[in-house]
Amino acid sequence: MEKKIVFSGVQPSGVLTMGNYIGAIRNWVELQDEYNCFYCVVDQHAITVPQIPKDLRKNTLDVLALLLAAGIDPKKSALFIQSHVAAHSELSWVLNTITYMGQLNRMTQFKEKSRRSEENLNAGLFTYPVLMAADILIYNADLVPVGEDQKQHMELARDLAERFNNRYSDTFTVPDPLIKKAGARIMSLQDPTSKMSKSDKDTNAYILLLDKPDDIRRKIKRAVTDSIGVIAYNDEQAGLKNLLNIYNAFTNEPIDEIVSRYENLGYGKFKEDLAEVIVEGLSPIREKYDYLMKNKDYLEEVYREGAKKAEYQAEKMLRKVYRKVGFVQR
Ligand code: ATP
Ligand code: LTN
């Protein structure tokens, strides 16, 4: 039997955070043996908010190296850069024509990001989810491992697949999101009501996969908790809840066991130990990253090979779509 297909993407809008790793990337790694996986650094999505060109180029290669360091194996999965496979944006145009404005207007990520950048309300930010749907549908992906925040975008991708299939004829697989319960939403260390995000202005809000041990210790020490003073896992103590989730993500120790072990030890001790758990968990990734960055030729080989593999599938699908909508064959 043919392997089912997995697609996922990550924006090179900065160095990956612990949230990206726990919510998405480590799940990508697990899927590699059982599925035919396509993993993509989505640089075209990243430019929907202003980017400094030389930083974007560096971040794209950094994210690629981090994905390899975190365990993506280019022998098993196609690892590539979105702008290298033109068919994504070509399909995106076709999908734009069957997407309702109202649907895009309801997207919470659009609402949030447009609130943050009133002076740069560009059309790309609005149609962002359509390009994301194209990323997924062009490979006929069955499964899309993402964090909780992408649920609404996944609904749109499913909707567009169904709409296209109904309007023309059966073409796209309707993809399912894969959102793991544990760690699907790691929150900001400074504001536990918003998600940890690499484009946060406050650098204390997130831990980057490349943060130095002392930065990690400092950021965890400063993480917002509460004045209740007792370690417990509940929504009133949202900051603490988030820290417990992070501890659990790295150690797999059940939350109630962590709570009962630290109950009487206070926030200070818990934070100290948590920082060490994170430092230890991230250090193999940082080491592999350092090694890979000394080997740029290898990185180049990986993304070129990845794009070749991806392009072969994507072009086949694009031709099928063009035929169905009535474009003249060239
Ligand atoms: P930005 O903050 O620049 O918008 P981001 O980090 O939120 O970027 P991506 O880089 O596109 O978003 O996210 C890659 C993957 O990481 C997605 O599957 C997303 O759902 C997941 N992810 C992002 N932030 C978190 C988080 N705080 N907790 C869990 N998963 C997350
Ligand atoms: N929108 C996603 C990144 C992304 C993606 C995708 C994820 C772009 N295309 C396709 C899964 C599948 C984000 O902001 N996290």
mmCIF file of C-alpha atoms and ligand atoms in Angstrom:
data_model
loop_
_atom_site.group_PDB
_atom_site.id
_atom_site.type_symbol
_atom_site.label_atom_id
_atom_site.label_comp_id
_atom_site.label_asym_id
_atom_site.label_seq_id
_atom_site.Cartn_x
_atom_site.Cartn_y
_atom_site.Cartn_z
ATOM 1 C CA MET A 1 0.000 0.000 0.000
ATOM 2 C CA GLU A 2 1.197 3.523 -0.787
ATOM 3 C CA LYS A 3 2.187 5.675 2.141
ATOM 4 C CA LYS A 4 -0.175 8.494 3.072
ATOM 5 C CA ILE A 5 1.027 12.032 2.507
ATOM 6 C CA VAL A 6 1.954 14.604 5.150
ATOM 7 C CA PHE A 7 2.568 18.293 4.472
ATOM 8 C CA SER A 8 3.515 21.067 6.870
ATOM 9 C CA GLY A 9 5.186 24.445 6.817
ATOM 10 C CA VAL A 10 6.926 26.930 9.043
ATOM 11 C CA GLN A 11 7.630 30.603 8.411
ATOM 12 C CA PRO A 12 11.197 31.907 8.416
ATOM 13 C CA SER A 13 9.995 35.021 10.225
ATOM 14 C CA GLY A 14 12.707 34.504 12.846
ATOM 15 C CA VAL A 15 14.551 31.729 14.648
ATOM 16 C CA LEU A 16 12.158 28.969 15.734
ATOM 17 C CA THR A 17 10.724 29.172 19.234
ATOM 18 C CA MET A 18 10.210 26.452 21.757
ATOM 19 C CA GLY A 19 6.488 26.790 20.867
ATOM 20 C CA ASN A 20 7.162 25.878 17.223
ATOM 21 C CA TYR A 21 9.222 22.935 18.366
ATOM 22 C CA ILE A 22 6.794 21.527 20.921
ATOM 23 C CA GLY A 23 3.601 22.322 18.985
ATOM 24 C CA ALA A 24 4.751 21.280 15.533
ATOM 25 C CA ILE A 25 8.301 20.293 14.639
ATOM 26 C CA ARG A 26 8.780 17.382 17.005
ATOM 27 C CA ASN A 27 5.561 15.879 15.643
ATOM 28 C CA TRP A 28 6.911 16.275 12.110
ATOM 29 C CA VAL A 29 9.906 14.184 13.100
ATOM 30 C CA GLU A 30 7.741 11.339 14.404
ATOM 31 C CA LEU A 31 5.736 11.074 11.190
ATOM 32 C CA GLN A 32 8.685 10.526 8.862
ATOM 33 C CA ASP A 33 8.766 6.739 8.900
ATOM 34 C CA GLU A 34 5.113 6.068 8.437
ATOM 35 C CA TYR A 35 4.271 8.783 5.893
ATOM 36 C CA ASN A 36 5.531 10.356 2.720
ATOM 37 C CA CYS A 37 6.401 13.786 4.176
ATOM 38 C CA PHE A 38 6.821 17.223 2.596
ATOM 39 C CA TYR A 39 8.200 19.882 4.932
ATOM 40 C CA CYS A 40 8.486 23.434 3.737
ATOM 41 C CA VAL A 41 10.032 26.708 4.869
ATOM 42 C CA VAL A 42 7.323 29.111 3.767
ATOM 43 C CA ASP A 43 9.213 32.258 2.797
ATOM 44 C CA GLN A 44 6.341 33.518 0.640
ATOM 45 C CA HIS A 45 4.108 33.540 3.704
ATOM 46 C CA ALA A 46 6.755 35.360 5.717
ATOM 47 C CA ILE A 47 6.697 38.427 3.440
ATOM 48 C CA THR A 48 3.050 39.121 4.318
ATOM 49 C CA VAL A 49 4.564 41.134 7.159
ATOM 50 C CA PRO A 50 7.525 43.465 6.476
ATOM 51 C CA GLN A 51 10.884 41.628 6.380
ATOM 52 C CA ILE A 52 14.426 42.888 5.983
ATOM 53 C CA PRO A 53 15.655 41.007 2.873
ATOM 54 C CA LYS A 54 19.048 39.973 4.219
ATOM 55 C CA ASP A 55 17.482 38.808 7.485
ATOM 56 C CA LEU A 56 14.845 36.810 5.637
ATOM 57 C CA ARG A 57 17.560 35.046 3.627
ATOM 58 C CA LYS A 58 19.499 34.232 6.780
ATOM 59 C CA ASN A 59 16.418 33.140 8.718
ATOM 60 C CA THR A 60 15.352 30.838 5.886
ATOM 61 C CA LEU A 61 18.659 28.963 6.027
ATOM 62 C CA ASP A 62 18.640 29.033 9.841
ATOM 63 C CA VAL A 63 15.183 27.486 9.968
ATOM 64 C CA LEU A 64 16.244 24.847 7.453
ATOM 65 C CA ALA A 65 19.270 23.955 9.572
ATOM 66 C CA LEU A 66 17.140 23.923 12.715
ATOM 67 C CA LEU A 67 14.668 21.527 11.141
ATOM 68 C CA LEU A 68 17.532 19.194 10.255
ATOM 69 C CA ALA A 69 18.984 19.612 13.733
ATOM 70 C CA ALA A 70 15.610 18.800 15.294
ATOM 71 C CA GLY A 71 15.540 15.505 13.403
ATOM 72 C CA ILE A 72 14.041 16.012 9.947
ATOM 73 C CA ASP A 73 15.869 13.515 7.751
ATOM 74 C CA PRO A 74 16.189 14.562 4.102
ATOM 75 C CA LYS A 75 16.544 10.918 3.091
ATOM 76 C CA LYS A 76 13.044 10.286 4.350
ATOM 77 C CA SER A 77 11.294 13.622 3.781
ATOM 78 C CA ALA A 78 11.334 16.330 1.136
ATOM 79 C CA LEU A 79 12.642 19.426 2.915
ATOM 80 C CA PHE A 80 12.457 22.543 0.750
ATOM 81 C CA ILE A 81 11.822 26.267 0.388
ATOM 82 C CA GLN A 82 8.377 27.408 -0.753
ATOM 83 C CA SER A 83 9.543 29.992 -3.307
ATOM 84 C CA HIS A 84 11.559 27.262 -5.074
ATOM 85 C CA VAL A 85 8.398 25.450 -6.134
ATOM 86 C CA ALA A 86 6.358 27.881 -8.237
ATOM 87 C CA ALA A 87 3.304 25.625 -8.385
ATOM 88 C CA HIS A 88 2.252 26.637 -4.841
ATOM 89 C CA SER A 89 1.578 30.241 -5.786
ATOM 90 C CA GLU A 90 0.166 29.232 -9.167
ATOM 91 C CA LEU A 91 -2.427 27.000 -7.526
ATOM 92 C CA SER A 92 -3.028 29.721 -4.971
ATOM 93 C CA TRP A 93 -4.250 32.018 -7.748
ATOM 94 C CA VAL A 94 -6.792 29.451 -8.915
ATOM 95 C CA LEU A 95 -7.974 28.846 -5.357
ATOM 96 C CA ASN A 96 -8.354 32.610 -4.827
ATOM 97 C CA THR A 97 -11.098 32.559 -7.406
ATOM 98 C CA ILE A 98 -13.207 30.101 -5.400
ATOM 99 C CA THR A 99 -12.561 31.689 -1.989
ATOM 100 C CA TYR A 100 -15.231 33.975 -0.512
ATOM 101 C CA MET A 101 -14.124 37.337 0.893
ATOM 102 C CA GLY A 102 -16.325 36.712 3.923
ATOM 103 C CA GLN A 103 -14.410 33.569 4.824
ATOM 104 C CA LEU A 104 -11.081 35.390 4.792
ATOM 105 C CA ASN A 105 -12.544 38.270 6.786
ATOM 106 C CA ARG A 106 -13.365 35.895 9.615
ATOM 107 C CA MET A 107 -9.794 34.564 10.009
ATOM 108 C CA THR A 108 -8.565 35.391 13.511
ATOM 109 C CA GLN A 109 -4.895 35.461 12.469
ATOM 110 C CA PHE A 110 -5.740 38.097 9.829
ATOM 111 C CA LYS A 111 -7.722 40.120 12.336
ATOM 112 C CA GLU A 112 -4.904 39.984 14.879
ATOM 113 C CA LYS A 113 -2.071 40.702 12.469
ATOM 114 C CA SER A 114 -3.920 43.518 10.724
ATOM 115 C CA ARG A 115 -4.620 45.127 14.081
ATOM 116 C CA ARG A 116 -0.895 45.026 14.805
ATOM 117 C CA SER A 117 0.117 46.619 11.494
ATOM 118 C CA GLU A 118 -2.608 49.100 10.618
ATOM 119 C CA GLU A 119 -0.341 51.016 8.225
ATOM 120 C CA ASN A 120 0.519 47.930 6.190
ATOM 121 C CA LEU A 121 -2.750 46.218 5.454
ATOM 122 C CA ASN A 122 -1.580 44.362 2.371
ATOM 123 C CA ALA A 123 -3.639 41.971 0.291
ATOM 124 C CA GLY A 124 -1.126 39.169 0.922
ATOM 125 C CA LEU A 125 -1.970 39.130 4.603
ATOM 126 C CA PHE A 126 -5.620 38.738 3.638
ATOM 127 C CA THR A 127 -5.097 35.893 1.167
ATOM 128 C CA TYR A 128 -2.421 34.183 3.315
ATOM 129 C CA PRO A 129 -4.738 31.229 4.132
ATOM 130 C CA VAL A 130 -5.379 30.601 0.426
ATOM 131 C CA LEU A 131 -1.656 30.150 -0.242
ATOM 132 C CA MET A 132 -1.534 27.845 2.766
ATOM 133 C CA ALA A 133 -4.402 25.797 1.301
ATOM 134 C CA ALA A 134 -2.475 25.613 -1.985
ATOM 135 C CA ASP A 135 0.655 24.385 -0.150
ATOM 136 C CA ILE A 136 -1.332 21.499 1.234
ATOM 137 C CA LEU A 137 -3.652 20.632 -1.648
ATOM 138 C CA ILE A 138 -0.960 20.627 -4.326
ATOM 139 C CA TYR A 139 0.523 17.477 -2.714
ATOM 140 C CA ASN A 140 -2.848 15.850 -2.043
ATOM 141 C CA ALA A 141 -1.798 15.745 1.602
ATOM 142 C CA ASP A 142 -3.848 13.517 3.874
ATOM 143 C CA LEU A 143 -2.498 14.881 7.133
ATOM 144 C CA VAL A 144 -1.177 18.275 8.276
ATOM 145 C CA PRO A 145 0.615 18.409 11.647
ATOM 146 C CA VAL A 146 0.169 21.920 13.101
ATOM 147 C CA GLY A 147 -0.338 23.786 16.354
ATOM 148 C CA GLU A 148 -3.776 24.775 17.620
ATOM 149 C CA ASP A 149 -3.574 28.271 16.066
ATOM 150 C CA GLN A 150 -3.811 26.811 12.549
ATOM 151 C CA LYS A 151 -7.155 25.068 13.032
ATOM 152 C CA GLN A 152 -9.166 27.775 11.314
ATOM 153 C CA HIS A 153 -6.790 27.878 8.333
ATOM 154 C CA MET A 154 -7.118 24.112 8.040
ATOM 155 C CA GLU A 155 -10.912 24.439 7.891
ATOM 156 C CA LEU A 156 -10.495 26.742 4.916
ATOM 157 C CA ALA A 157 -8.150 24.311 3.165
ATOM 158 C CA ARG A 158 -10.716 21.527 3.610
ATOM 159 C CA ASP A 159 -13.487 23.772 2.419
ATOM 160 C CA LEU A 160 -11.621 24.828 -0.723
ATOM 161 C CA ALA A 161 -10.762 21.219 -1.563
ATOM 162 C CA GLU A 162 -14.426 20.265 -1.308
ATOM 163 C CA ARG A 163 -15.613 23.297 -3.229
ATOM 164 C CA PHE A 164 -13.171 22.657 -6.068
ATOM 165 C CA ASN A 165 -14.103 18.968 -6.186
ATOM 166 C CA ASN A 166 -17.808 19.845 -6.350
ATOM 167 C CA ARG A 167 -17.451 22.584 -8.933
ATOM 168 C CA TYR A 168 -15.154 20.666 -11.304
ATOM 169 C CA SER A 169 -14.704 17.007 -10.397
ATOM 170 C CA ASP A 170 -12.920 14.974 -7.778
ATOM 171 C CA THR A 171 -9.378 16.396 -7.693
ATOM 172 C CA PHE A 172 -8.084 17.152 -4.211
ATOM 173 C CA THR A 173 -7.773 15.047 -1.086
ATOM 174 C CA VAL A 174 -9.583 16.755 1.798
ATOM 175 C CA PRO A 175 -6.767 17.075 4.372
ATOM 176 C CA ASP A 176 -7.070 16.429 8.099
ATOM 177 C CA PRO A 177 -5.212 18.562 10.638
ATOM 178 C CA LEU A 178 -3.135 16.677 13.171
ATOM 179 C CA ILE A 179 -3.140 18.664 16.398
ATOM 180 C CA LYS A 180 -1.643 16.856 19.355
ATOM 181 C CA LYS A 181 -3.357 17.639 22.648
ATOM 182 C CA ALA A 182 -0.183 18.138 24.667
ATOM 183 C CA GLY A 183 1.815 21.223 23.767
ATOM 184 C CA ALA A 184 -0.444 22.399 20.931
ATOM 185 C CA ARG A 185 -0.447 25.910 22.343
ATOM 186 C CA ILE A 186 2.592 27.116 24.249
ATOM 187 C CA MET A 187 1.901 30.595 25.602
ATOM 188 C CA SER A 188 3.997 33.749 25.840
ATOM 189 C CA LEU A 189 6.169 33.850 28.967
ATOM 190 C CA GLN A 190 5.177 37.479 29.480
ATOM 191 C CA ASP A 191 1.473 37.233 28.670
ATOM 192 C CA PRO A 192 -0.009 33.773 29.201
ATOM 193 C CA THR A 193 -3.183 34.769 27.325
ATOM 194 C CA SER A 194 -1.396 35.030 23.968
ATOM 195 C CA LYS A 195 0.594 32.339 22.179
ATOM 196 C CA MET A 196 4.377 32.246 22.168
ATOM 197 C CA SER A 197 5.348 33.781 18.841
ATOM 198 C CA LYS A 198 8.730 34.383 17.234
ATOM 199 C CA SER A 199 7.578 37.731 15.918
ATOM 200 C CA ASP A 200 6.722 39.030 19.403
ATOM 201 C CA LYS A 201 8.386 42.399 20.053
ATOM 202 C CA ASP A 202 9.261 41.403 23.636
ATOM 203 C CA THR A 203 12.207 38.985 23.498
ATOM 204 C CA ASN A 204 11.400 37.798 27.031
ATOM 205 C CA ALA A 205 8.107 36.407 25.744
ATOM 206 C CA TYR A 206 9.721 33.483 23.967
ATOM 207 C CA ILE A 207 12.576 31.026 24.161
ATOM 208 C CA LEU A 208 14.341 30.456 20.872
ATOM 209 C CA LEU A 209 15.847 27.090 19.988
ATOM 210 C CA LEU A 210 19.184 28.907 19.737
ATOM 211 C CA ASP A 211 18.992 30.843 23.014
ATOM 212 C CA LYS A 212 22.052 30.393 25.201
ATOM 213 C CA PRO A 213 21.601 28.514 28.498
ATOM 214 C CA ASP A 214 21.899 31.716 30.519
ATOM 215 C CA ASP A 215 19.261 33.453 28.400
ATOM 216 C CA ILE A 216 16.941 30.509 28.944
ATOM 217 C CA ARG A 217 17.510 30.669 32.716
ATOM 218 C CA ARG A 218 16.903 34.424 32.776
ATOM 219 C CA LYS A 219 13.732 34.243 30.672
ATOM 220 C CA ILE A 220 12.226 31.458 32.777
ATOM 221 C CA LYS A 221 13.092 33.319 35.970
ATOM 222 C CA ARG A 222 11.262 36.374 34.620
ATOM 223 C CA ALA A 223 8.279 34.416 33.318
ATOM 224 C CA VAL A 224 5.000 35.871 34.561
ATOM 225 C CA THR A 225 3.240 33.759 37.213
ATOM 226 C CA ASP A 226 0.828 34.954 39.913
ATOM 227 C CA SER A 227 0.658 36.002 43.550
ATOM 228 C CA ILE A 228 -1.170 32.890 44.786
ATOM 229 C CA GLY A 229 2.128 31.249 45.605
ATOM 230 C CA VAL A 230 1.023 27.611 45.424
ATOM 231 C CA ILE A 231 1.942 25.378 42.520
ATOM 232 C CA ALA A 232 -1.215 24.060 40.844
ATOM 233 C CA TYR A 233 -2.510 23.385 37.337
ATOM 234 C CA ASN A 234 -5.547 25.503 36.513
ATOM 235 C CA ASP A 235 -6.769 28.329 34.283
ATOM 236 C CA GLU A 236 -6.589 30.970 37.016
ATOM 237 C CA GLN A 237 -2.845 30.383 37.225
ATOM 238 C CA ALA A 238 -2.331 30.574 33.477
ATOM 239 C CA GLY A 239 1.359 31.466 33.607
ATOM 240 C CA LEU A 240 2.146 28.526 35.829
ATOM 241 C CA LYS A 241 -0.051 26.233 33.760
ATOM 242 C CA ASN A 242 2.008 27.126 30.706
ATOM 243 C CA LEU A 243 5.279 26.441 32.545
ATOM 244 C CA LEU A 244 3.955 23.065 33.698
ATOM 245 C CA ASN A 245 2.987 22.239 30.110
ATOM 246 C CA ILE A 246 6.518 23.064 28.992
ATOM 247 C CA TYR A 247 8.034 20.903 31.737
ATOM 248 C CA ASN A 248 5.766 18.050 30.692
ATOM 249 C CA ALA A 249 6.646 18.510 27.002
ATOM 250 C CA PHE A 250 10.340 17.986 27.681
ATOM 251 C CA THR A 251 10.172 15.247 30.322
ATOM 252 C CA ASN A 252 6.891 13.436 29.518
ATOM 253 C CA GLU A 253 6.291 13.293 33.274
ATOM 254 C CA PRO A 254 2.523 13.483 33.951
ATOM 255 C CA ILE A 255 1.424 16.977 35.059
ATOM 256 C CA ASP A 256 -0.099 15.815 38.364
ATOM 257 C CA GLU A 257 3.167 14.170 39.336
ATOM 258 C CA ILE A 258 5.119 17.334 38.588
ATOM 259 C CA VAL A 259 2.621 19.362 40.620
ATOM 260 C CA SER A 260 2.762 17.096 43.640
ATOM 261 C CA ARG A 261 6.565 17.012 43.563
ATOM 262 C CA TYR A 262 6.858 20.819 43.561
ATOM 263 C CA GLU A 263 3.733 21.672 45.566
ATOM 264 C CA ASN A 264 5.664 22.676 48.651
ATOM 265 C CA LEU A 265 8.888 23.828 47.034
ATOM 266 C CA GLY A 266 7.730 27.183 45.673
ATOM 267 C CA TYR A 267 7.871 28.894 42.280
ATOM 268 C CA GLY A 268 11.577 29.728 42.501
ATOM 269 C CA LYS A 269 12.751 26.141 42.759
ATOM 270 C CA PHE A 270 10.317 24.957 40.095
ATOM 271 C CA LYS A 271 11.503 27.632 37.669
ATOM 272 C CA GLU A 272 15.133 26.805 38.365
ATOM 273 C CA ASP A 273 14.597 23.125 37.562
ATOM 274 C CA LEU A 274 12.405 23.909 34.559
ATOM 275 C CA ALA A 275 15.175 26.070 33.083
ATOM 276 C CA GLU A 276 17.602 23.135 33.365
ATOM 277 C CA VAL A 277 15.097 20.769 31.761
ATOM 278 C CA ILE A 278 14.790 23.152 28.799
ATOM 279 C CA VAL A 279 18.545 23.762 28.537
ATOM 280 C CA GLU A 280 19.124 20.027 28.459
ATOM 281 C CA GLY A 281 16.301 19.381 25.993
ATOM 282 C CA LEU A 282 17.493 22.008 23.521
ATOM 283 C CA SER A 283 21.252 21.500 23.734
ATOM 284 C CA PRO A 284 21.467 18.587 21.246
ATOM 285 C CA ILE A 285 19.546 20.705 18.716
ATOM 286 C CA ARG A 286 21.870 23.667 19.220
ATOM 287 C CA GLU A 287 24.939 21.484 18.836
ATOM 288 C CA LYS A 288 23.718 19.915 15.605
ATOM 289 C CA TYR A 289 22.746 23.323 14.310
ATOM 290 C CA ASP A 290 26.270 24.672 14.931
ATOM 291 C CA TYR A 291 27.706 21.717 13.057
ATOM 292 C CA LEU A 292 25.348 22.161 10.085
ATOM 293 C CA MET A 293 26.018 25.871 9.760
ATOM 294 C CA LYS A 294 29.665 25.087 9.152
ATOM 295 C CA ASN A 295 28.578 22.976 6.224
ATOM 296 C CA LYS A 296 26.627 25.300 3.924
ATOM 297 C CA ASP A 297 27.158 23.097 0.864
ATOM 298 C CA TYR A 298 25.253 20.325 2.542
ATOM 299 C CA LEU A 299 22.360 22.651 3.366
ATOM 300 C CA GLU A 300 22.240 23.760 -0.249
ATOM 301 C CA GLU A 301 22.177 20.184 -1.441
ATOM 302 C CA VAL A 302 19.309 19.396 0.919
ATOM 303 C CA TYR A 303 17.018 22.208 -0.209
ATOM 304 C CA ARG A 304 17.810 21.660 -3.894
ATOM 305 C CA GLU A 305 17.043 17.948 -3.702
ATOM 306 C CA GLY A 306 13.945 18.689 -1.631
ATOM 307 C CA ALA A 307 12.630 21.163 -4.192
ATOM 308 C CA LYS A 308 13.207 18.670 -6.991
ATOM 309 C CA LYS A 309 11.206 15.978 -5.225
ATOM 310 C CA ALA A 310 8.441 18.420 -4.332
ATOM 311 C CA GLU A 311 8.285 20.048 -7.745
ATOM 312 C CA TYR A 312 7.745 16.749 -9.501
ATOM 313 C CA GLN A 313 4.564 16.099 -7.503
ATOM 314 C CA ALA A 314 3.380 19.698 -7.490
ATOM 315 C CA GLU A 315 3.704 20.190 -11.258
ATOM 316 C CA LYS A 316 1.735 17.022 -11.955
ATOM 317 C CA MET A 317 -1.099 18.286 -9.802
ATOM 318 C CA LEU A 318 -1.019 21.801 -11.232
ATOM 319 C CA ARG A 319 -1.388 20.482 -14.777
ATOM 320 C CA LYS A 320 -4.411 18.481 -13.689
ATOM 321 C CA VAL A 321 -5.982 21.555 -12.087
ATOM 322 C CA TYR A 322 -5.311 23.744 -15.129
ATOM 323 C CA ARG A 323 -6.945 21.157 -17.356
ATOM 324 C CA LYS A 324 -10.025 21.001 -15.144
ATOM 325 C CA VAL A 325 -10.570 24.761 -14.999
ATOM 326 C CA GLY A 326 -10.318 25.003 -18.791
ATOM 327 C CA PHE A 327 -6.874 26.445 -19.476
ATOM 328 C CA VAL A 328 -5.434 25.558 -22.895
ATOM 329 C CA GLN A 329 -2.643 23.015 -22.655
ATOM 330 C CA ARG A 330 0.701 24.435 -23.691
HETATM 331 P P1 ATP B 1 4.800 34.138 13.703
HETATM 332 O O1 ATP B 1 4.838 34.342 15.157
HETATM 333 O O2 ATP B 1 5.926 34.766 12.968
HETATM 334 O O3 ATP B 1 3.463 34.375 13.080
HETATM 335 P P2 ATP B 1 4.599 31.446 14.326
HETATM 336 O O4 ATP B 1 5.755 30.955 15.081
HETATM 337 O O5 ATP B 1 3.353 31.743 15.054
HETATM 338 O O6 ATP B 1 5.075 32.635 13.472
HETATM 339 P P3 ATP B 1 4.884 29.496 12.214
HETATM 340 O O7 ATP B 1 6.319 29.646 12.183
HETATM 341 O O8 ATP B 1 4.268 29.580 10.898
HETATM 342 O O9 ATP B 1 4.122 30.499 13.157
HETATM 343 O O10 ATP B 1 4.467 28.154 12.928
HETATM 344 C C1 ATP B 1 4.966 26.903 12.597
HETATM 345 C C2 ATP B 1 4.224 25.840 13.362
HETATM 346 O O11 ATP B 1 4.393 26.050 14.770
HETATM 347 C C3 ATP B 1 2.722 25.865 13.111
HETATM 348 O O12 ATP B 1 2.266 24.528 12.994
HETATM 349 C C4 ATP B 1 2.153 26.481 14.348
HETATM 350 O O13 ATP B 1 0.849 26.028 14.626
HETATM 351 C C5 ATP B 1 3.132 26.031 15.422
HETATM 352 N N1 ATP B 1 3.188 26.964 16.523
HETATM 353 C C6 ATP B 1 3.511 28.278 16.456
HETATM 354 N N2 ATP B 1 3.476 28.855 17.663
HETATM 355 C C7 ATP B 1 3.114 27.881 18.535
HETATM 356 C C8 ATP B 1 2.902 27.851 19.949
HETATM 357 N N3 ATP B 1 3.063 28.927 20.690
HETATM 358 N N4 ATP B 1 2.554 26.674 20.527
HETATM 359 C C9 ATP B 1 2.390 25.567 19.773
HETATM 360 N N5 ATP B 1 2.569 25.529 18.442
HETATM 361 C C10 ATP B 1 2.920 26.662 17.817
HETATM 362 N N1 LTN B 2 0.299 29.261 8.382
HETATM 363 C C1 LTN B 2 1.242 28.456 9.067
HETATM 364 C C2 LTN B 2 2.467 28.119 8.249
HETATM 365 C C3 LTN B 2 2.069 27.370 7.033
HETATM 366 C C4 LTN B 2 1.585 26.036 6.982
HETATM 367 C C5 LTN B 2 1.339 25.756 5.622
HETATM 368 C C6 LTN B 2 1.353 25.061 7.954
HETATM 369 C C7 LTN B 2 2.071 27.824 5.755
HETATM 370 N N2 LTN B 2 1.634 26.863 4.911
HETATM 371 C C8 LTN B 2 0.815 24.529 5.208
HETATM 372 C C9 LTN B 2 0.835 23.823 7.519
HETATM 373 C C10 LTN B 2 0.577 23.580 6.177
HETATM 374 C C11 LTN B 2 1.603 29.192 10.347
HETATM 375 O O1 LTN B 2 1.559 30.381 10.390
HETATM 376 N N3 LTN B 2 1.931 28.520 11.353
#
